[in-house]
Coordinates of C-alpha atoms and ligand atoms in Angstrom, one line a residue:
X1322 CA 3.7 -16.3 15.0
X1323 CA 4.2 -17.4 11.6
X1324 CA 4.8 -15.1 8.6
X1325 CA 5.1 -15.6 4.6
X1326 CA 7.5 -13.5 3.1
X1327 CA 5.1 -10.6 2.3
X1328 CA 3.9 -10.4 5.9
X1329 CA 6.9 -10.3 7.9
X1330 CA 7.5 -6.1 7.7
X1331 CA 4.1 -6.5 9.8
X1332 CA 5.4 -9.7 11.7
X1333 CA 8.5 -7.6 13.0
X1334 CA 6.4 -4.7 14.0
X1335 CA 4.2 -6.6 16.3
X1336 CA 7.0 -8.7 17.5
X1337 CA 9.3 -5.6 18.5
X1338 CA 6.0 -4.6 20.2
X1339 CA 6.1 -7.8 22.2
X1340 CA 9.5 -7.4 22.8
X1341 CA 8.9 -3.7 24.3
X1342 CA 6.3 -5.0 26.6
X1343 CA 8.6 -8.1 28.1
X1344 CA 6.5 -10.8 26.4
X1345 CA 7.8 -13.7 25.0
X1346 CA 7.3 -14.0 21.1
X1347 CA 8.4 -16.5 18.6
X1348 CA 8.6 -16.3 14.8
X1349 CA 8.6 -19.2 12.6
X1350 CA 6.9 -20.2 8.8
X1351 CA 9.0 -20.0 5.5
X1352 CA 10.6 -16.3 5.5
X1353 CA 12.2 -17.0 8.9
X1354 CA 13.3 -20.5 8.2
X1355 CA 15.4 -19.1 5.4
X1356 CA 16.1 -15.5 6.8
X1357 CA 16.4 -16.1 10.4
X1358 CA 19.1 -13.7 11.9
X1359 CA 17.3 -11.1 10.2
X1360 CA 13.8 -12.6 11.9
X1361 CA 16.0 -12.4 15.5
X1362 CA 16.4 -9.1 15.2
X1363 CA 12.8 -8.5 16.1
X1364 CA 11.9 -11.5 18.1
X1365 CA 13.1 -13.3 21.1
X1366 CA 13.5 -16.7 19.5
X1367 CA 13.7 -17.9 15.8
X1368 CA 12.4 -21.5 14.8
X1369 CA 13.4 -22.8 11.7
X1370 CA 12.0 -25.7 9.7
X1371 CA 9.3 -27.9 10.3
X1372 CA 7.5 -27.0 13.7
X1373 CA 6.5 -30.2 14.9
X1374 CA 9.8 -32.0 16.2
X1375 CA 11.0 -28.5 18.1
X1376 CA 7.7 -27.3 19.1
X1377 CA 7.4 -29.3 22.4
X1378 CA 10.6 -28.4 23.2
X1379 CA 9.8 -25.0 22.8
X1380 CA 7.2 -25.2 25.4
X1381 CA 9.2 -26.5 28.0
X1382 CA 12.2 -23.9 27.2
X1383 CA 9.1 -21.3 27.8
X1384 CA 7.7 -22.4 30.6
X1385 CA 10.8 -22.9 32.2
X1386 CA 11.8 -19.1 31.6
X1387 CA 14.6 -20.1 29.0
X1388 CA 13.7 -19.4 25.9
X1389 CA 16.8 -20.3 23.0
X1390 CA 16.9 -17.7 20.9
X1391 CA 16.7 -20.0 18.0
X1392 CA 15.3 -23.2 17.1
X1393 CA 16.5 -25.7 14.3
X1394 CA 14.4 -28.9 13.4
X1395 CA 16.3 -31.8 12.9
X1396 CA 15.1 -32.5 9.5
X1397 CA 11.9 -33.0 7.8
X1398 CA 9.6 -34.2 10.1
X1399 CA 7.8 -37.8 9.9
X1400 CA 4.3 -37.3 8.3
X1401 CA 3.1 -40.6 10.3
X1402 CA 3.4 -39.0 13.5
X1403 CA 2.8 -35.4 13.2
X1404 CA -0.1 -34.4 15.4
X1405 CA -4.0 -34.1 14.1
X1406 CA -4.9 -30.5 13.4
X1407 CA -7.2 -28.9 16.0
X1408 CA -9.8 -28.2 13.8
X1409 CA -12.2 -27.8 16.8
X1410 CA -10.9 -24.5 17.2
X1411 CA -11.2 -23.1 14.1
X1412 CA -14.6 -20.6 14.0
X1413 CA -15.9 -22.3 11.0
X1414 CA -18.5 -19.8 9.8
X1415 CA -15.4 -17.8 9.3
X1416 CA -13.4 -19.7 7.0
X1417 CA -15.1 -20.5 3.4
X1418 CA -12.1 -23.6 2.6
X1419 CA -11.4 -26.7 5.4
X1420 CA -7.2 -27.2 4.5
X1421 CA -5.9 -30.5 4.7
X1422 CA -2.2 -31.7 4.1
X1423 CA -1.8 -35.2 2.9
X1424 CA 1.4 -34.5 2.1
X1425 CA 5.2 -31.9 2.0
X1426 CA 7.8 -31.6 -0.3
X1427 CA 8.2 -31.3 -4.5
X1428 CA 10.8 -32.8 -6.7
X1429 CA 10.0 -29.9 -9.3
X1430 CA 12.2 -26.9 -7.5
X1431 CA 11.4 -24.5 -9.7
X1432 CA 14.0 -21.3 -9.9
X1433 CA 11.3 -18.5 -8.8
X1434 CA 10.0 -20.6 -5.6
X1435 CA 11.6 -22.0 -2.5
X1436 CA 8.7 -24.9 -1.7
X1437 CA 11.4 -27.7 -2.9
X1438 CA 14.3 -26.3 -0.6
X1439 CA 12.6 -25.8 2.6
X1440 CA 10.0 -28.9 2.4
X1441 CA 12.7 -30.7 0.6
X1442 CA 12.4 -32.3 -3.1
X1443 CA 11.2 -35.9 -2.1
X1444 CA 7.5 -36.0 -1.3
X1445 CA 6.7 -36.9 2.2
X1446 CA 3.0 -38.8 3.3
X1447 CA 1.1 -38.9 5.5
X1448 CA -1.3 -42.4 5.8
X1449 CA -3.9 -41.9 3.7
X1450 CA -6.2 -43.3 6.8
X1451 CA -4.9 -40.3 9.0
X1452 CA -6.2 -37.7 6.0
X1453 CA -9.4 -39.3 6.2
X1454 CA -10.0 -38.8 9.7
X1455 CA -9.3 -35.3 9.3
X1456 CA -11.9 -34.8 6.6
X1457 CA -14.6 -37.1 8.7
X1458 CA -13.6 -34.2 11.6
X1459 CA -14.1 -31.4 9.1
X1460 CA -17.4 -32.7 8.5
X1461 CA -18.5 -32.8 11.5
X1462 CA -17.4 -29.0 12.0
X1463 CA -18.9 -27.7 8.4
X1464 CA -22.1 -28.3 6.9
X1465 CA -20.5 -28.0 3.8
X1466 CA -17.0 -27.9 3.9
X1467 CA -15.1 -26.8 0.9
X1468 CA -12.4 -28.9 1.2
X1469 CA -8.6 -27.9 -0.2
X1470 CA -5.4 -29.9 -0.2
X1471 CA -2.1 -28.1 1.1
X1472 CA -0.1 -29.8 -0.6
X1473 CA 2.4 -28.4 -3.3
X1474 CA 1.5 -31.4 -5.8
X1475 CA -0.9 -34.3 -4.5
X1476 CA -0.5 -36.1 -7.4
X1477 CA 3.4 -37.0 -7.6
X1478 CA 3.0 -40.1 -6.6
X1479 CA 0.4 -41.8 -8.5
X1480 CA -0.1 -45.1 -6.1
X1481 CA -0.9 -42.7 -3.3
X1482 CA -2.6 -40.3 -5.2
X1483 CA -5.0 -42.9 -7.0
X1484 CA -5.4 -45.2 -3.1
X1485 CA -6.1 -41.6 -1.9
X1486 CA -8.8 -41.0 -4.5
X1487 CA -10.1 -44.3 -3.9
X1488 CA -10.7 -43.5 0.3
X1489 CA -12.7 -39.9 -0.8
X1490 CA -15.4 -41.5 -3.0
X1491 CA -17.4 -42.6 0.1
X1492 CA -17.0 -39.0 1.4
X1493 CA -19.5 -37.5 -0.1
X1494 CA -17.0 -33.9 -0.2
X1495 CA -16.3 -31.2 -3.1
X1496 CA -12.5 -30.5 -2.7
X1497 CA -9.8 -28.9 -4.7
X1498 CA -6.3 -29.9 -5.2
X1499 CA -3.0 -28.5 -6.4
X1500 CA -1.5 -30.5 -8.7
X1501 CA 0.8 -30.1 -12.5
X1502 CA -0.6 -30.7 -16.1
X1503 CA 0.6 -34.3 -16.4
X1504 CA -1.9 -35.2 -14.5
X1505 CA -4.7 -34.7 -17.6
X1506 CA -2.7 -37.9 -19.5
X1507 CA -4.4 -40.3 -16.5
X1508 CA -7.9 -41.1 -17.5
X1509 CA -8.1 -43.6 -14.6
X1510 CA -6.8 -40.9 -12.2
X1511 CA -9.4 -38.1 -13.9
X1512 CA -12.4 -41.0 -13.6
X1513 CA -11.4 -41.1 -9.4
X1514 CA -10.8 -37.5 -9.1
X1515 CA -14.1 -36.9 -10.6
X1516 CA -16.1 -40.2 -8.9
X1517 CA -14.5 -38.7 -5.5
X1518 CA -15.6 -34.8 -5.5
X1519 CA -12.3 -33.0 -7.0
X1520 CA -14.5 -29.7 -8.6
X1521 CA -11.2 -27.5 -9.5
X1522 CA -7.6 -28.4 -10.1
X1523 CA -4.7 -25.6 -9.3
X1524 CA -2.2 -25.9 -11.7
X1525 CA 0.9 -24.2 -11.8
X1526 CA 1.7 -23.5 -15.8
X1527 CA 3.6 -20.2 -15.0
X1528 CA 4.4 -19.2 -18.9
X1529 CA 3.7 -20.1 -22.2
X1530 CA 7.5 -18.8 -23.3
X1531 CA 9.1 -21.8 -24.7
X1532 CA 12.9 -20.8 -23.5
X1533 CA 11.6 -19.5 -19.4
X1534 CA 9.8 -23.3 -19.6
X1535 CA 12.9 -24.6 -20.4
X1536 CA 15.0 -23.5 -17.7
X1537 CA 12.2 -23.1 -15.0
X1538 CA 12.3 -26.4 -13.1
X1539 CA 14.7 -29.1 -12.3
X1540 CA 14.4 -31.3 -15.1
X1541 CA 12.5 -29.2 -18.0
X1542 CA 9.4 -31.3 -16.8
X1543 CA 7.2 -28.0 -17.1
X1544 CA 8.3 -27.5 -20.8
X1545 CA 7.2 -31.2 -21.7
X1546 CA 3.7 -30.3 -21.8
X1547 CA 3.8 -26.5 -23.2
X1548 CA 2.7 -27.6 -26.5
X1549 CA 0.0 -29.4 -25.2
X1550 CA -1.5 -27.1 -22.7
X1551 CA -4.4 -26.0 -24.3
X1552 CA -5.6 -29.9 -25.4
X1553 CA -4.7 -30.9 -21.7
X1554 CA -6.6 -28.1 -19.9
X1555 CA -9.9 -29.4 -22.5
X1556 CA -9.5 -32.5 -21.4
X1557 CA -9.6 -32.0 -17.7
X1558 CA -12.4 -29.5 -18.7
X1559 CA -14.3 -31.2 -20.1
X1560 CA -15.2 -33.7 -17.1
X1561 CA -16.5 -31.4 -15.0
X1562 CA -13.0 -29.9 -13.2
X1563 CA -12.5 -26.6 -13.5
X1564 CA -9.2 -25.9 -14.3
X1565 CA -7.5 -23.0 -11.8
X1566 CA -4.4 -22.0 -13.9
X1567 CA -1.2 -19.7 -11.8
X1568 CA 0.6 -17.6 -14.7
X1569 CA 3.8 -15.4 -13.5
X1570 CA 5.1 -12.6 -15.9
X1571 CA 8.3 -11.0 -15.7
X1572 CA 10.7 -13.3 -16.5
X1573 CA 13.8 -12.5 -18.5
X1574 CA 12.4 -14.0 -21.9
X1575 CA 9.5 -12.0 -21.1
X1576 CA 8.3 -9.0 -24.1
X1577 CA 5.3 -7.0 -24.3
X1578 CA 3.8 -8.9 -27.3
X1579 CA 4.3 -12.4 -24.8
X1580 CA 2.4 -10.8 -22.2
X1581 CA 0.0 -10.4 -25.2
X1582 CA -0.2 -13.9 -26.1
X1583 CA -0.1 -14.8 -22.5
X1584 CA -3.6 -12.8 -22.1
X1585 CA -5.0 -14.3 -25.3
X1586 CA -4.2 -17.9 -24.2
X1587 CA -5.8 -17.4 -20.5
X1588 CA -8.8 -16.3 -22.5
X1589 CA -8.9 -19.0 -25.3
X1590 CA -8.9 -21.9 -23.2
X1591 CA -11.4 -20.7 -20.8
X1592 CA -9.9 -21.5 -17.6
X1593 CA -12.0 -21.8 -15.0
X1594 CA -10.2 -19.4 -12.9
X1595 CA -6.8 -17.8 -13.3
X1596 CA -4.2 -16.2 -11.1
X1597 CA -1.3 -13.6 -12.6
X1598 CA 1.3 -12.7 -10.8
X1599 CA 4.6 -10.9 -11.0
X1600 CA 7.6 -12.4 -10.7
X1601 CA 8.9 -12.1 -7.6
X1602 CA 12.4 -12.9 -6.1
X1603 CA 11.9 -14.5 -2.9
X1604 CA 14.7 -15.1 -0.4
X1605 CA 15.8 -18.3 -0.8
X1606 CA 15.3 -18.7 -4.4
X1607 CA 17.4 -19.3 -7.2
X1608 CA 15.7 -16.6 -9.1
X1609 CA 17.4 -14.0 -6.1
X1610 CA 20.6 -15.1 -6.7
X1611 CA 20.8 -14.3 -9.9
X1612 CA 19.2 -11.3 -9.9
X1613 CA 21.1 -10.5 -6.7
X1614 CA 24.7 -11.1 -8.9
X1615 CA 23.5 -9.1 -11.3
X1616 CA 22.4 -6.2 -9.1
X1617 CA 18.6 -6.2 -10.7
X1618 CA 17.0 -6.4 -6.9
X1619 CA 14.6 -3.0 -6.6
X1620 CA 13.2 -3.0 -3.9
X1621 CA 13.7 -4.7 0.0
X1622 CA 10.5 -3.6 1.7
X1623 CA 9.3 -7.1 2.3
X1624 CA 5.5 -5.7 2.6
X1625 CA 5.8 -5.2 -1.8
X1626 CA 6.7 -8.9 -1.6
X1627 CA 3.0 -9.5 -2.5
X1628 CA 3.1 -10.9 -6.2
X1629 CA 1.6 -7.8 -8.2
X1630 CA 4.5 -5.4 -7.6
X1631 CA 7.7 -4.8 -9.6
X1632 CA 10.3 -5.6 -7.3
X1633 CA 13.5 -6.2 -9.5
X1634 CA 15.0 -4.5 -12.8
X1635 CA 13.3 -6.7 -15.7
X1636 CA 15.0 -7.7 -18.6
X1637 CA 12.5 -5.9 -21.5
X1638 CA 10.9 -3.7 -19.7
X1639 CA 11.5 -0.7 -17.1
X1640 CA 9.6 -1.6 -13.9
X1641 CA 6.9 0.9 -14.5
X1642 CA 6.6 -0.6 -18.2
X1643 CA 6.0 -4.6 -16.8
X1644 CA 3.7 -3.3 -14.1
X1645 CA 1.9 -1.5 -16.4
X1646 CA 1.7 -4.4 -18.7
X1647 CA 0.7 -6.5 -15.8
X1648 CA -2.4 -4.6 -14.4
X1649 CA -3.8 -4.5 -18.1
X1650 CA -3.5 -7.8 -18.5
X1651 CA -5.4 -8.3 -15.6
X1652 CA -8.0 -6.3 -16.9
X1653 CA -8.1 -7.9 -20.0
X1654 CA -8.7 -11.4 -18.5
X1655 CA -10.8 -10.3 -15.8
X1656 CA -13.2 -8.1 -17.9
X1657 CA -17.0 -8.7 -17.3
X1658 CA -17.1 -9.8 -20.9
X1659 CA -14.8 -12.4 -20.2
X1660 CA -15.9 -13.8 -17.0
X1661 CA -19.3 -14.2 -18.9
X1662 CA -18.1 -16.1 -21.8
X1663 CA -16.2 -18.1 -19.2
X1664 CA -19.2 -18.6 -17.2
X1665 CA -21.2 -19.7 -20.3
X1666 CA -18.9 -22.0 -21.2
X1667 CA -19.1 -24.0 -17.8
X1668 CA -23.0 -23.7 -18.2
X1669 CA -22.9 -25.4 -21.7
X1670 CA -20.6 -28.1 -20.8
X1671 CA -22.9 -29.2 -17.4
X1672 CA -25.8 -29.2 -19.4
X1673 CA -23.9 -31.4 -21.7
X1674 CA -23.7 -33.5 -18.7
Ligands
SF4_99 S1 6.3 -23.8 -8.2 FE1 5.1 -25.6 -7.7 S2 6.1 -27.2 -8.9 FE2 7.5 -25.5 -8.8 S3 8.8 -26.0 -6.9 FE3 7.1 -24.7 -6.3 S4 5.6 -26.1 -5.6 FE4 7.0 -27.3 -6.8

């Protein structure tokens, strides 16, 4: 099995249920990789890291009745030989997105996520002829496959991205990408992402709080663009992309008139879609630590790991005060009202077109 952070209460459950009945179970993904003498407690074997290296050894452990009860990949695992998804097994009508990965890792390590420590901080890539075969086997599969990228950040690298780009215009696919703001100062990488199907861009802005920008990632790169935001999401806008914005609230700059502005910029700019979210101190992340040495961590019931509970002391607020400024927030942006004036807006610009 694997588990996110917010499913492994449910994880542990059904693996002690495995364990009662004598059947071998195995839990890897991102919470056991960083937590995984707690994940042993529950299951007969561990595996941390990147599945691919350990997994066949795994199998042979299993089959020869001896099961380690933990498993450690060697490293990051080369993108050029990792097996092609099964995507024949996959019930298609089921699923409403096709995922591909084209690629692991981000340099950004920003403090509230643990992407950059477990998938490491330089971008790994997989040959750009290996993607396309997977979408050509997608295709196949759905009639018409809504296609999204895995990856943390396509567009890091901007050779690959752009050769990448290049190999989808003969698809003939609508996809959808994760990707960071910089990415609207490329009018040659806009033109291909338009010309090759890209309808909707995830972008991780986070805030608009000048000081929590400042200190959120790495190397302030987030912060770089925070005066720009609104002219940057236009731009991308205004080709055609729909702009899918990730906001978190709750950081320690964080007051109730920012959550105010944070509404009214969300609703200004007219993103195409938006997703809020509460802060949330993940193990692994920096944003734990701290808030672990300063003795501001609520709540352990991993199951309230789920991005829209309180699960820490804030700063400005008492927890029942930020989750209450959180849920009207989210009614705020998610009003009918809104979603119409968003919806006319897109209806405007492609009859522009
Ligand atoms: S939040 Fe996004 S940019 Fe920041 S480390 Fe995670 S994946 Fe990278």
């Amino acid at each position: 099995m694997t588990a996110n952070t917010q499913q492994a209460e449910r994880a542990y459950e059904i693996g002690r249920e495995f364990g009662r009945r004598g059947v071998p179970a195995i839990l890897g993904g991102i919470h056991a990789t960083v937590l995984p003498e707690e994940a042993g407690r529950f299951f007969q074997s561990v595996a941390v890291g990147e599945a691919e290296s350990i997994w066949p050894g795994i199998l042979q452990d299993l089959c020869n009745g001896g099961l380690k009860p933990l498993y450690r990949s060697p490293g990051p695992a080369d993108l050029s030989a990792v097996p092609a998804p099964r995507y024949d097994l996959v019930q298609a009508d089921r699923y409403n997105l096709a995922w591909v990965q084209a690629t692991r890792g981000c340099p950004h390590d920003c403090s509230f996520c643990v992407a950059s420590s477990v998938f490491g901080k330089k971008v790994r890539y997989r040959p750009i002829d290996q993607v396309v075969r997977d979408i050509q086997t997608i295709k196949t599969l759905w009639k018409h496959p809504n296609i999204s990228f895995a990856d943390d950040n396509l567009i890091v690298n901007r050779k690959y991205a752009l050769d990448l780009f290049r190999e989808l215009r003969g698809l003939d696919i609508r996809y959808f990408l994760q990707t960071d703001i910089s990415m609207a100062e490329d009018d040659e990488l806009l033109g291909l992402l338009k010309d090759s199907g890209c309808s909707m861009v995830f972008i991780g802005f986070e805030t608009v709080l000048d000081e929590t920008l400042k200190q959120i990632d790495r190397h302030s790169f987030k912060h770089r663009y925070v005066h720009r935001y609104s002219s940057l999401i236009q731009k991308i806008q205004s080709t055609g992309i729909g702009v899918f914005g990730a906001f978190i609230v709750g950081f320690d700059q964080e007051t109730p008139e920012s959550i105010e502005r944070l509404g009214e910029f969300i609703c200004e700019n007219r993103l195409y879609a938006s997703q809020i979210t509460i802060l949330t101190p993940y193990p692994g992340c920096r944003v734990r630590t701290v808030l672990a040495a300063e003795n501001r961590l609520l709540d352990l019931d991993w199951s309230h790991y789920n991005c829209t509970e309180v699960t820490f002391v804030p700063r400005n607020f008492t927890p029942a005060e930020l989750q209450g400024a959180y849920n009207r927030l989210h009614q705020r942006v998610y009003a009918p009202e809104e979603l119409e004036k968003t919806a006319r807006y897109f209806i405007e610009r492609f009859k522009a077109r």
